[in-house]
Every structure is written in structure tokens, then in C-alpha cells.
């Protein structure tokens, strides 16, 4: 079957957009082909900095003929209905329609519409201009003389050429010469911008990829990544070092080169006095280079690895030299930031009021930065005040939370006032992603307690489902206070997440609170802390997500999670105990019996059947109902006592004793007795089953 090759070649596409754009091209083209009546065996997308490519193999040569029967109105319908039917079916008169008789419905018109299939070349010519013109780039541009005209083509960077060939695997292919804004698709592409700028004639994907590689273009992005990674590891190893791997940087760099050449550069060892995190970010952000370290050690070396797009005749010496100059200049700036952040601010006299407000030691550099943050009235959010006001709120909330977490109150207070201080350091100003981490380093330098220093870094954690949770009690306290203040504040001004939009990362903050409470086993009454039922519901949603990710069944979560449940650790423990119980043989059987009881009870309640207020022992006539009443009385007390003692496994064990009596009750007892008093008493007994199991969970919500 024929194959389709498509290439859209342009100026350099931003690396961050390439992978998604190639996927979008594949989906848009294949969806359009299928919608037009074609089928294909497989498709794969490719991308480099200067091209998006698509290989569709096993594509049918034409769409199938279509015969459609469209049912119309009865033959005796009004004229307007018949005219509408003819118009919709594309018929000029009723003589072109067929009349079909139905014994029940009478005679009615049927239009037989035949649509002949179309050649794939014709379909591609129709669909491609629209796909290219409406391509979903995050940002696009116009260029050249045509850019001033209405409706001019927009593309991420100037589009230079299009390849579109179609044909069998072992025969000649044809060009599908569709046109858009003066660019006509052909079988001509171009290789590496510098090494092989000459035109290349291609037929199908195999020779296209092979010709490009001869022209110094590796089409497969994953292969480029693999070459870069292994060459970088090898060159580091050859120099007695190991590569500090970075998947995000590897993805970006592979999108900057078509012919990767891995080289090693160096900088003066004096710069190693800068924290490793700053060195790594400086070299990564400014030069897209990898750093190295001595094998088996954490500290960085003064060697860095760069990836060039040119195979230089001098072995890359000039490229290394040029990159080295830039790296040294950036590291010089970083060293300047690092040293200035450890010195005094020039305007200490203006900071005394802020220092007094927070009990800061104006002789210490980090304290000065916190005072500066407050004195400048730096805005946190227009409706939530300044960063200084926020620190004061966190400080007050952390004081109360320390009573629950058991953290040292003095250390919590100190950590709270210094937690945001590094926002005014030059290192964080240059690299915002270092906030917290730099604060920890500066705190250690000025002799802060290790718990305070750790809390400054860790109070931002966890920042995602795979990020670690703080361990130190002081850090846990500040992390909770920070996240709870954020959530309470944004709820107060009605800035809640909507749909997929969450500009203030409130879902992440709530999930962070959930993870801290559960993974560090902290009992916190959220409703009492936040005083907001709607916010509590938001925590419930995050708790469900977390527990489901841990393998809990959604129905078991729903069975224990009530609207006012604000001790999330207890909810999690209930789910854990219920999961263990409901998968046991006793649990499965009790669930079946309980469901039968609650369903029967609900049906009678709906009918308005009289149910006794309580169970009368005098009306218990059969041994099975007497046994069940005694079992419920005992199990209810034991389960309630266990729940009160937060021993949910024991509560489940107490309920498990109901299994036998419930089974025998339904085997031996007819609930709907002819005697209304006995019937009402037996229904009251069923209600006791519902109430007994309800002490630990709502069994009606459990599936199975």
C-alpha cells in the first residue's frame, strides 16, 4: 500500500514547542484523512530545529465509494416537508426518490445518495492548506511582503519549503503539489544549514531520512538525545568525571541541534566557591550546557559540557573558547551576587522599624533582607496585601500549628520570619527557582539553628506528587502555615481554581497539605483552622486524588468521607481499615447482608411503612431475630468504643461478628410479616444494622 511523506521546513522552531507540534501535526493529518474515508497502517512524527516531518505508511490510495439511504417523509406529507427533504438530499424532484412501503407507517420517500470515492492525492490537496494555516502554535508570526495582506499565513517561524510525496513502497512516488501562500509542495528538501545547504531530492521516507543524515541532519529526536547523552557521559568519564544528568536540559538541547557535537569546556576553579546550585543554573540557563562532578562526589568540577550544531575543522576549539568566555562572565556575575548577599545592605537606617516589627537582628544579612522585604511593601497579591503582611500571618498561624506538630515554638517563630527573606537576595532575583534553597544556605552562614535553616528551604515542599515531604517538625509547621495561609487567603477573595485553570497553584498547595498530614501522621482539624466549609470540600477532593493514587478504591473513600470530616489522617486510616475488612470473607458477606437490609429498609421507608421507634424484645418471636438483636447490641457498643479510641481495625472486627447472625436472619425470618407490629419491629431491627455499620462507614456506597 502507498506511503505519504510530509515535511514542513522553516526557520528554527523554539525547542520547547517542537515535540508537541510534531504530535499535533500527526493528529491533525491522520484525523483529517480518516474523516475523508481513508485508512492507514501506521504513522510516526519527527522533528528537528528546522522541520516537522510525518511518515504515514499503508495509506489507502483512494476513499471508498459511499452509498447512503436517507429516509424522508411520508408520500402524503405536506409540500414544505417534502421540499426540505429533497433539498437536504440534493434531489431536484420526487421522481429521483424511491418510494418504500411500510405495513404500519405507510408509504414514504427514500433518497439513495451515491458518493464516489476520491483519490488520496485529491484529499491531501484539500486538507493540507487548512491544517497548515490553522496550526495550533502557542505563538506565530507573519513575514515578507505577503505579511501586510489580510489572511496572510502565520507560522511559528518563516515557512521555507514543503515536501509531500505519495506512492508505493517499491515504485516511483508522485508529488502532491498543494500550495499555500506561494509555497508549493515538492520533493525537494535541504540538509544542515552550514554543512549541506544544497537541495536534496527525495521520494519516500527511507531515502528522505538517509539523505538527510548524509546531509548532517539526524531526523529522530530520540536518537539525537541518545547521542548527546552517551557522548557527554563518555567525554566526562575520559576526564575522570561524571555527567550531572538533566532530562529537561537534554530535551531542550536536542531541539537546538540537527547534528550534535559534544565538547568539553572549563572555567577557573575559583568559581567553585559559588554554591553548586547557582553554578549549575547559571551554566544551564545562559549557555544550555551540562555540568560535571568528580566520580562518586556531589561537588561540581570546573568542567562543563556543551553541544554544538557544527562539526568544526579545528575540533571545536573556537566553539569551546567562545562558550567558555560567556560561562566565565556569567559565573563572575553569580559570584558577585553570592558575595553581596552575605554583606550589609547600604540603607540599614531605613530598616529599623521593620526589624523591630519582626524581632530581626539587623546585624545579620538575612535579617536585613527580611526587613527590606517588609520596608519596601513588596506586594504579594493586590487583594491580599504585602509580603510583610503575609509573613506576619504565617508567623501567627505557625505559632498555633506548633502546638499540634510539637515543634519548638521559638524555632518556629524564627523560621517563620526568615522563610521569605531570600526573596530580596540577588541570587534569587537572578534565579527565582532557588528561593528557599538560597535562604537555607544564607541562614547556615549566619549561624541559624539547623531546623530553622531546613525550614526555610523545605517550607515550599512538597511542590508536586513526586517531591519529598518535610521531615523536621519546624519545617513541617512552616510548610503547613505557608500553604494554609495561601489557601485561606485566595478563598477569602474568591480566587478559586476553575476547570483546568489554577494560576496560583492552589491544587498543589492543598495536595501538599494532604501529603504532609498523612505522611507525617499529623492530626489537624482543618475546618477549625480554615473556618470554611467550601475550602474543606476542596481538601476532600485532593484527598480523594491522593488516596486513589495510593491504590484506594473510590467507593471506599466515599463510604467514610463525610461532608464535615476535617481530620484527614483519620479519614485515611478509616479507608485503610475498611479496605482490609471489605476484601476479607467476613467483610464481603457482611456487605451483602447489610446492603440487603438497607435496600429493604429504604424501600419500606419510601412506601411509608410504619417502622417501630425501637426494637421491642417482646416482639422478637424467632431465634434468628433474637440472636441478631443480641449481636447488634454487642457489636454496636464494641465498634463505637473502638471508633472512639480511633482503633478502626478493631471496629471492623467487632462488626464482622454480625456476619453469621445477619445471614441467618435473612434465611429464617420473613421481614414483611402479616402482623404490622412484628413487621415494624423487624424493620427497626434492620435499621439497627444500618446504624451499627454506619459507625465506621456508609456501606450503601460500597460497590459489590
XYZ file of C-alpha atoms in Angstrom:
704
model
C 0.000 0.000 0.000
C 1.200 3.565 -0.627
C 3.026 5.765 1.865
C 2.748 9.506 2.450
C 5.765 11.654 3.344
C 5.253 15.180 4.613
C 7.843 17.742 5.699
C 7.299 21.363 6.753
C 10.677 23.137 6.840
C 11.117 26.548 8.435
C 13.498 28.774 10.312
C 14.451 27.476 13.780
C 11.462 26.335 15.851
C 11.802 27.009 19.624
C 12.925 23.773 21.254
C 10.107 23.771 23.823
C 7.491 23.707 21.043
C 8.897 21.002 18.785
C 7.688 17.759 20.368
C 4.096 18.934 20.807
C 3.992 20.493 17.336
C 5.065 17.221 15.719
C 2.377 15.381 17.677
C -0.217 17.967 16.668
C 0.751 17.566 13.001
C 0.341 13.803 13.212
C -3.066 14.023 14.856
C -4.414 16.751 12.580
C -3.351 14.988 9.379
C -4.368 11.447 10.331
C -7.716 12.603 11.749
C -8.460 14.513 8.549
C -7.501 11.542 6.350
C -9.702 9.156 8.316
C -12.590 11.607 8.282
C -12.245 11.757 4.487
C -12.680 7.974 4.283
C -9.061 6.794 4.159
C -7.316 4.284 6.405
C -3.647 3.715 7.217
C -1.462 1.130 8.944
C 0.758 3.424 10.985
C 2.123 6.935 11.357
C 5.147 8.438 13.086
C 6.145 12.038 13.581
C 9.673 13.515 13.582
C 11.152 16.907 14.375
C 14.386 18.871 14.293
C 15.011 22.574 14.959
C 14.122 23.335 11.314
C 11.487 20.831 10.312
C 8.409 18.841 11.269
C 8.052 15.556 9.379
C 5.379 12.881 9.156
C 5.653 9.336 7.778
C 2.282 7.669 7.138
C 2.598 4.141 5.802
C -0.028 1.766 4.462
C -2.338 4.583 3.383
C -5.169 3.604 1.055
C -4.910 5.017 -2.470
C -8.471 6.322 -2.526
C -11.512 6.550 -0.320
C -14.295 4.016 -0.764
C -17.473 4.694 -2.689
C -20.319 5.538 -0.320
C -23.970 4.619 -0.814
C -26.318 6.201 1.689
C -30.065 5.771 2.043
C -31.719 8.785 3.599
C -35.261 8.277 4.849
C -37.714 11.063 4.084
C -41.335 11.995 4.949
C -44.481 10.048 4.058
C -45.685 10.490 0.481
C -48.785 12.263 1.729
C -46.805 14.727 3.862
C -47.201 18.471 3.327
C -45.358 20.117 0.464
C -42.881 22.022 2.615
C -41.688 18.847 4.376
C -41.135 17.132 1.031
C -39.278 20.169 -0.382
C -36.988 20.252 2.657
C -36.210 16.564 2.275
C -35.378 16.949 -1.421
C -33.174 19.959 -0.739
C -31.270 18.178 2.021
C -30.754 15.087 -0.108
C -29.659 17.078 -3.163
C -32.578 15.897 -5.323
C -34.388 18.109 -7.837
C -37.763 16.312 -7.729
C -39.607 13.440 -6.058
C -39.146 11.401 -9.220
C -35.475 10.969 -8.198
C -36.502 9.443 -4.854
C -37.665 5.921 -4.181
C -40.982 5.084 -2.520
C -40.831 2.444 0.209
C -43.924 0.881 1.782
C -44.201 0.069 5.471
C -47.218 -2.007 6.607
C -47.543 0.104 9.772
C -46.354 3.541 8.692
C -47.494 3.673 5.064
C -45.511 4.850 2.022
C -42.539 7.178 2.483
C -39.746 8.612 0.343
C -36.137 7.375 0.451
C -33.221 9.161 -1.233
C -30.344 6.965 -2.377
C -27.216 9.099 -2.356
C -24.097 7.731 -4.005
C -20.754 9.401 -3.365
C -17.857 8.128 -5.467
C -14.541 7.681 -3.688
C -11.727 10.197 -4.139
C -8.049 9.751 -4.835
C -5.776 10.239 -1.824
C -3.854 12.926 -3.730
C -7.036 14.948 -4.079
C -7.893 14.563 -0.399
C -4.391 15.606 0.732
C -4.541 18.640 -1.563
C -7.828 19.636 0.083
C -6.861 19.162 3.735
C -3.246 20.311 3.994
C -3.560 24.075 3.355
C -6.154 24.374 6.130
C -4.081 22.320 8.563
C -1.012 24.469 7.924
C -2.907 27.754 8.044
C -4.716 26.887 11.305
C -1.832 25.082 13.009
C -2.059 25.482 16.829
C 1.280 27.154 17.584
C 1.403 28.866 21.017
C 2.901 31.862 19.205
C 3.235 32.537 15.493
C 4.416 35.273 13.154
C 3.949 36.712 9.665
C 6.827 37.634 7.369
C 7.798 39.017 3.980
C 5.765 41.111 1.561
C 2.638 38.989 1.999
C 2.523 39.715 5.736
C 0.752 43.026 5.139
C -2.156 41.360 3.360
C -5.280 40.201 5.226
C -5.274 36.481 5.920
C -1.520 36.106 5.371
C -0.038 32.820 6.549
C 1.135 32.754 10.152
C 3.701 30.182 11.310
C 5.964 29.833 14.313
C 8.927 30.973 12.186
C 9.046 31.712 8.421
C 7.985 28.609 6.496
C 10.505 27.906 3.722
C 9.509 24.711 1.925
C 7.107 21.769 1.943
C 7.725 18.175 0.909
C 4.743 15.982 0.081
C 5.245 12.679 -1.772
C 2.915 9.724 -2.148
C 3.378 6.279 -3.646
C 4.007 2.552 -3.174
C 6.974 1.331 -1.185
C 8.964 -0.060 -4.138
C 7.747 2.053 -7.054
C 8.020 5.651 -8.126
C 6.304 8.202 -5.955
C 4.432 11.310 -7.063
C 4.450 14.793 -5.648
C 1.170 16.155 -4.287
C 1.736 19.810 -5.254
C -0.667 21.664 -2.980
C 0.083 25.354 -2.493
C -0.188 27.802 0.371
C 0.865 31.461 0.299
C 3.200 30.975 -2.646
C 4.884 27.848 -1.272
C 4.189 24.774 -3.406
C 4.797 21.285 -2.050
C 7.529 19.369 -3.893
C 10.046 16.567 -3.425
C 12.911 18.950 -2.592
C 14.315 19.495 0.910
C 17.588 20.819 2.328
C 20.124 19.462 4.784
C 22.210 21.101 7.508
C 22.250 24.878 7.220
C 26.064 25.074 7.165
C 27.377 21.618 6.296
C 24.995 20.688 3.471
C 22.815 23.585 2.319
C 22.283 22.108 -1.171
C 18.911 20.875 -2.423
C 18.062 17.196 -1.862
C 15.536 15.286 -3.985
C 13.558 12.687 -2.025
C 10.986 10.029 -2.909
C 9.788 8.319 0.253
C 10.624 8.290 3.951
C 13.542 5.817 3.915
C 15.643 7.717 1.383
C 14.469 11.024 2.893
C 15.887 10.088 6.330
C 19.046 8.566 4.813
C 19.705 11.591 2.573
C 19.208 13.962 5.498
C 21.698 12.034 7.607
C 24.235 12.252 4.775
C 23.495 15.977 4.829
C 24.304 16.170 8.560
C 20.730 16.082 9.873
C 19.649 13.404 12.350
C 15.889 13.367 11.971
C 14.954 11.277 15.024
C 14.932 13.481 18.153
C 15.222 10.497 20.489
C 18.343 9.373 18.649
C 19.816 12.879 18.939
C 19.144 12.764 22.682
C 20.789 9.362 22.933
C 23.885 10.557 21.048
C 24.201 13.643 23.252
C 23.732 11.706 26.494
C 26.179 8.914 25.710
C 28.829 11.201 24.189
C 28.547 13.509 27.226
C 28.916 10.584 29.609
C 31.927 9.294 27.643
C 33.765 12.605 27.489
C 33.169 13.156 31.206
C 34.403 9.655 32.059
C 37.505 10.142 29.898
C 38.339 13.148 32.092
C 37.804 11.298 35.375
C 34.398 12.921 35.901
C 30.717 12.055 35.668
C 27.934 13.939 33.949
C 25.290 15.636 36.090
C 22.321 14.462 34.079
C 19.363 16.758 33.408
C 16.452 15.356 31.372
C 14.878 18.777 30.800
C 18.123 20.270 29.504
C 18.760 17.178 27.363
C 15.332 17.565 25.740
C 15.972 21.260 25.089
C 19.487 20.830 23.696
C 18.365 18.045 21.349
C 15.921 20.576 19.935
C 18.694 23.098 19.258
C 20.895 20.935 17.035
C 20.467 18.788 13.937
C 23.994 17.345 14.013
C 25.037 17.153 17.711
C 28.722 17.538 18.516
C 29.589 17.138 22.210
C 32.552 19.157 23.542
C 34.051 19.961 26.957
C 34.947 23.393 28.264
C 36.259 24.682 31.584
C 36.275 27.658 33.921
C 38.552 28.782 36.751
C 38.362 26.691 39.918
C 37.917 29.864 41.988
C 34.296 29.939 40.848
C 33.674 26.652 42.655
C 33.278 28.710 45.848
C 29.825 29.560 44.482
C 27.119 27.071 45.596
C 26.756 24.215 43.136
C 23.082 25.035 42.526
C 23.968 28.534 41.316
C 26.777 27.274 39.082
C 24.512 24.657 37.543
C 21.652 27.080 36.896
C 23.977 29.781 35.555
C 25.563 27.435 33.016
C 22.267 25.747 32.146
C 20.148 28.882 31.799
C 22.610 31.078 29.957
C 24.554 28.599 27.811
C 22.436 25.408 27.733
C 25.448 23.448 28.992
C 25.745 20.474 31.356
C 27.916 20.458 34.465
C 30.120 17.626 35.730
C 31.382 16.391 39.077
C 34.094 14.111 40.338
C 33.037 10.494 40.175
C 31.058 9.499 43.263
C 31.037 13.020 44.718
C 28.396 15.734 44.993
C 30.589 18.794 44.483
C 30.940 20.084 40.932
C 34.102 20.182 38.885
C 35.223 23.148 36.807
C 34.473 21.296 33.553
C 31.244 21.783 31.633
C 29.847 20.036 28.568
C 28.373 21.861 25.603
C 26.610 20.638 22.489
C 27.404 22.289 19.168
C 25.497 22.061 15.889
C 28.702 22.337 13.857
C 31.464 19.817 13.241
C 34.305 22.336 13.313
C 37.535 21.841 11.376
C 39.621 22.775 14.460
C 37.983 20.092 16.586
C 35.773 22.661 18.273
C 38.499 24.739 19.937
C 36.996 28.098 18.962
C 33.499 26.964 19.938
C 34.758 25.856 23.357
C 36.689 29.083 23.761
C 33.652 31.230 22.918
C 31.350 29.337 25.244
C 33.969 29.458 27.989
C 34.128 33.262 27.778
C 30.381 33.544 28.229
C 30.307 30.987 31.062
C 33.070 32.840 32.918
C 31.249 36.140 32.527
C 28.024 34.665 33.889
C 29.837 32.963 36.774
C 31.544 36.249 37.586
C 28.094 37.813 37.927
C 26.930 34.884 40.064
C 29.951 35.204 42.357
C 29.160 38.897 42.722
C 25.558 38.070 43.735
C 26.727 35.418 46.184
C 29.151 37.763 47.942
C 26.809 40.766 48.002
C 24.058 38.688 49.589
C 26.391 37.976 52.523
C 27.163 41.641 53.077
C 25.266 44.527 54.642
C 22.650 46.481 52.774
C 23.570 50.140 52.231
C 20.417 51.610 53.816
C 20.236 49.880 57.198
C 18.941 53.020 58.900
C 15.677 52.736 56.942
C 15.039 49.197 58.160
C 14.842 49.650 61.939
C 11.041 49.822 62.111
C 10.605 46.644 60.089
C 13.339 44.918 62.102
C 11.555 45.805 65.346
C 8.193 44.584 63.987
C 9.558 41.077 63.353
C 12.238 40.910 66.050
C 15.033 40.813 63.482
C 18.758 41.144 64.189
C 19.790 43.944 61.853
C 23.436 42.845 62.109
C 22.666 39.656 60.180
C 22.446 39.716 56.344
C 19.350 37.508 56.018
C 17.528 39.506 58.701
C 18.336 42.660 56.753
C 16.777 41.175 53.615
C 13.574 40.321 55.503
C 13.418 43.840 56.905
C 13.945 45.176 53.389
C 11.148 42.959 52.050
C 8.778 44.476 54.607
C 10.025 48.059 54.308
C 9.564 48.085 50.532
C 5.932 46.961 50.890
C 6.513 44.328 48.195
C 3.085 43.172 47.031
C 2.134 39.526 47.463
C -1.290 39.999 45.829
C -3.294 43.163 45.242
C -6.178 41.883 47.396
C -4.055 40.085 49.991
C -1.547 42.781 50.846
C 2.215 42.794 51.069
C 4.783 40.078 51.585
C 5.447 41.549 55.022
C 1.774 41.208 55.967
C 1.812 37.650 54.678
C 4.874 36.784 56.774
C 3.049 38.149 59.828
C 0.049 35.910 59.058
C 2.275 32.869 58.566
C 4.038 33.666 61.834
C 0.753 33.810 63.749
C -0.631 30.646 62.143
C 2.631 28.762 62.664
C 2.511 29.624 66.364
C -0.835 27.806 66.679
C 0.221 24.907 64.460
C 3.353 24.332 66.560
C 1.083 23.227 69.422
C -0.191 20.442 67.140
C 3.056 19.420 65.438
C 5.079 19.527 68.638
C 7.706 21.821 67.118
C 9.832 24.150 69.251
C 7.878 27.418 69.441
C 10.938 29.701 69.395
C 12.468 27.962 66.382
C 9.122 28.041 64.559
C 8.843 31.784 65.150
C 12.387 32.388 63.899
C 11.853 30.220 60.809
C 8.564 31.961 60.028
C 10.107 35.438 59.924
C 13.086 34.333 57.816
C 11.254 31.979 55.427
C 10.704 34.615 52.720
C 13.823 36.707 53.361
C 15.795 35.312 50.420
C 13.230 36.835 48.027
C 15.273 40.034 48.445
C 18.638 38.391 47.708
C 20.358 38.989 44.400
C 20.868 35.257 43.807
C 17.118 34.581 43.981
C 16.421 37.714 41.974
C 18.518 36.220 39.152
C 17.289 32.641 39.649
C 13.818 32.585 41.254
C 13.798 28.784 41.260
C 16.466 28.926 44.009
C 14.127 30.541 46.557
C 14.231 28.627 49.802
C 17.428 26.823 48.924
C 19.467 30.034 48.990
C 17.707 31.089 52.171
C 18.884 27.872 53.788
C 22.475 28.488 52.718
C 22.467 32.102 53.931
C 20.826 31.043 57.217
C 23.548 28.454 57.820
C 26.238 31.062 57.082
C 24.854 33.398 59.753
C 24.659 30.631 62.358
C 20.941 29.841 62.465
C 19.739 26.625 64.069
C 19.774 23.699 61.625
C 15.992 23.279 61.983
C 15.419 26.927 61.084
C 17.693 26.671 58.035
C 15.968 23.462 56.898
C 12.521 25.037 57.334
C 13.443 27.974 55.096
C 14.134 25.601 52.207
C 11.528 22.934 52.952
C 8.510 25.130 53.679
C 7.863 25.232 49.910
C 7.688 21.431 49.801
C 6.149 19.267 48.514
C 5.829 21.063 45.179
C 4.398 18.093 43.330
C 3.322 14.479 43.772
C 6.894 13.199 43.452
C 8.550 15.869 45.612
C 9.650 14.958 49.122
C 7.676 15.991 52.220
C 9.418 17.965 55.021
C 10.663 15.823 57.911
C 11.807 18.279 60.598
C 8.931 19.407 62.860
C 9.802 23.071 62.404
C 9.827 22.679 58.620
C 6.511 20.780 58.727
C 4.944 23.587 60.761
C 6.090 26.379 58.451
C 5.156 24.386 55.344
C 1.612 23.901 56.660
C 1.308 27.542 57.689
C 2.532 28.778 54.320
C 0.153 26.593 52.315
C -2.841 27.129 54.576
C -2.355 30.905 54.512
C -2.276 30.789 50.711
C -5.468 28.731 50.514
C -7.372 30.677 53.183
C -6.393 33.968 51.546
C -7.369 33.091 47.998
C -10.610 31.515 49.174
C -11.403 34.713 51.072
C -11.083 36.811 47.898
C -12.904 34.187 45.807
C -9.931 33.356 43.582
C -10.551 29.598 43.375
C -9.400 27.178 40.670
C -11.889 26.820 37.841
C -11.761 23.913 35.414
C -8.197 23.462 34.229
C -7.196 26.972 35.333
C -5.253 27.267 38.576
C -2.952 30.302 38.239
C -1.987 30.361 41.912
C -1.273 26.599 42.142
C -3.925 26.131 44.838
C -4.491 22.466 43.972
C -0.785 21.856 44.508
C -0.903 23.697 47.844
C -3.887 21.655 49.044
C -2.317 18.385 47.929
C 0.835 19.453 49.776
C -1.182 19.894 52.978
C -2.825 16.488 52.476
C 0.514 14.749 51.928
C 2.130 16.395 54.962
C -0.769 15.474 57.249
C -0.954 11.867 56.066
C 2.712 11.066 55.503
C 3.845 12.745 58.726
C 0.797 11.468 60.672
C -0.431 14.848 61.903
C -3.886 15.346 63.421
C -5.188 18.730 62.312
C -8.834 19.808 62.346
C -8.975 21.692 59.059
C -12.461 23.146 59.499
C -11.489 24.691 62.815
C -8.292 26.025 61.231
C -9.735 27.408 57.983
C -13.332 28.117 59.104
C -14.501 27.468 55.554
C -16.650 24.512 54.569
C -16.095 25.119 50.862
C -12.327 25.008 51.361
C -12.743 21.790 53.361
C -14.567 20.311 50.364
C -11.576 21.320 48.205
C -9.284 19.414 50.586
C -11.612 16.418 50.282
C -11.176 16.461 46.507
C -7.383 16.493 46.842
C -7.550 13.746 49.467
C -9.548 11.556 47.074
C -6.939 12.096 44.352
C -4.115 11.236 46.726
C -5.766 8.115 48.157
C -6.758 6.832 44.711
C -3.145 7.282 43.583
C -2.170 5.168 46.586
C -4.493 2.407 45.363
C -7.620 3.045 47.447
C -11.000 2.331 45.858
C -13.120 5.405 45.185
C -16.252 3.800 46.662
C -14.467 3.012 49.939
C -13.254 6.608 50.168
C -16.801 7.863 49.612
C -18.084 5.429 52.236
C -16.046 7.025 55.037
C -15.699 10.625 53.851
C -18.492 12.738 55.301
C -19.057 16.416 54.479
C -17.719 17.559 57.854
C -14.745 15.162 58.071
C -11.837 17.533 58.711
C -9.304 15.180 60.299
C -7.831 13.827 57.076
C -5.442 11.451 58.815
C -8.394 9.711 60.460
C -10.216 9.513 57.130
C -7.186 7.815 55.590
C -6.968 5.347 58.476
C -10.663 4.526 58.125
C -10.186 3.873 54.408
C -7.196 1.652 55.134
C -9.126 -0.381 57.729
C -12.236 -0.607 55.541
C -10.152 -1.784 52.580
C -8.656 -4.607 54.639
C -12.063 -5.588 56.040
C -14.108 -5.441 52.863
C -11.693 -7.710 50.999
C -11.967 -10.402 53.698
C -14.573 -13.168 53.523
C -16.435 -11.803 56.550
C -16.419 -8.335 55.071
C -17.799 -9.441 51.710
C -20.643 -11.390 53.313
C -21.499 -8.673 55.823
C -21.559 -6.150 52.976
C -24.036 -8.305 51.066
C -26.267 -8.719 54.119
C -26.065 -5.047 55.053
C -26.947 -3.981 51.510
C -29.935 -6.294 51.536
C -31.060 -4.859 54.867
C -30.620 -1.214 53.848
C -32.274 -1.686 50.457
C -35.288 -3.416 52.006
C -35.486 -0.764 54.700
C -35.222 2.074 52.172
C -37.983 0.562 50.034
C -40.339 0.329 53.020
C -39.460 3.845 54.164
C -40.266 5.131 50.690
C -43.669 3.398 50.788
C -44.415 4.942 54.172
C -44.481 1.635 56.047
C -44.702 2.111 59.808
C -41.345 1.302 61.437
C -41.088 0.987 65.187
C -39.109 3.672 67.012
C -37.053 0.997 68.688
C -36.792 -2.781 68.880
C -39.136 -4.444 71.335
C -37.642 -7.682 72.662
C -41.162 -8.874 73.451
C -41.965 -8.895 69.719
C -38.906 -10.951 68.772
C -40.506 -14.320 68.079
C -37.820 -16.289 66.253
C -34.375 -17.376 67.462
C -32.683 -15.795 64.414
C -34.065 -12.344 65.164
C -33.290 -12.672 68.884
C -29.721 -13.697 68.027
C -29.335 -10.767 65.605
C -30.614 -8.255 68.174
C -28.156 -9.513 70.786
C -25.288 -9.474 68.242
C -26.090 -5.929 67.122
C -26.261 -4.691 70.718
C -22.838 -6.139 71.452
C -21.173 -5.230 68.136
C -22.502 -1.663 68.143
C -21.035 -0.976 71.568
C -17.695 -2.584 70.739
C -17.483 -0.772 67.357
C -18.419 2.578 68.891
C -15.827 2.155 71.648
C -13.186 1.214 69.080
C -14.032 4.216 66.880
C -13.864 6.490 69.913
C -10.405 5.077 70.558
C -9.538 5.544 66.864
C -8.929 1.819 66.523
C -10.701 1.277 63.214
C -9.424 -2.243 62.658
C -10.967 -3.321 65.964
C -14.196 -1.586 64.968
C -14.259 -3.640 61.767
C -13.551 -6.823 63.725
C -16.484 -6.037 66.022
C -18.778 -5.617 63.023
C -17.527 -8.841 61.472
C -19.316 -10.721 64.291
C -22.599 -9.658 62.669
C -21.950 -11.716 59.559
C -23.436 -15.004 60.836
C -26.470 -13.517 62.619
C -27.339 -11.344 59.580
C -27.109 -14.328 57.220
C -29.318 -16.483 59.498
C -31.823 -13.672 59.924
C -32.448 -13.446 56.181
C -32.577 -17.243 55.868
C -35.091 -17.793 58.698
C -37.073 -14.581 59.061
C -39.744 -13.050 56.853
C -39.459 -9.310 57.457
C -42.847 -8.366 55.977
C -44.905 -10.328 58.463
C -48.699 -10.052 58.248
C -48.712 -8.676 61.794
C -47.980 -4.935 61.430
C -46.360 -4.718 64.872
C -43.971 -7.609 64.153
C -43.205 -6.177 60.705
C -42.448 -2.732 62.188
C -40.234 -4.329 64.853
C -38.271 -6.340 62.300
C -37.765 -3.219 60.156
C -36.454 -1.462 63.259
C -34.006 -4.346 63.590
C -32.829 -3.702 60.023
C -32.368 -0.054 60.931
C -30.091 -1.146 63.770
C -27.922 -2.991 61.212
C -27.637 0.207 59.186
C -26.802 2.259 62.277
C -24.255 -0.264 63.554
C -22.290 -0.417 60.296
C -22.672 3.344 59.922
C -20.394 3.874 62.921
C -17.444 3.124 60.652
C -18.703 3.622 57.076
C -21.729 4.115 54.862
C -21.985 0.571 53.469
C -24.612 1.677 50.942
C -21.879 3.494 48.994
C -19.689 0.418 48.667
C -19.988 -1.393 45.357
C -20.209 -5.172 45.197
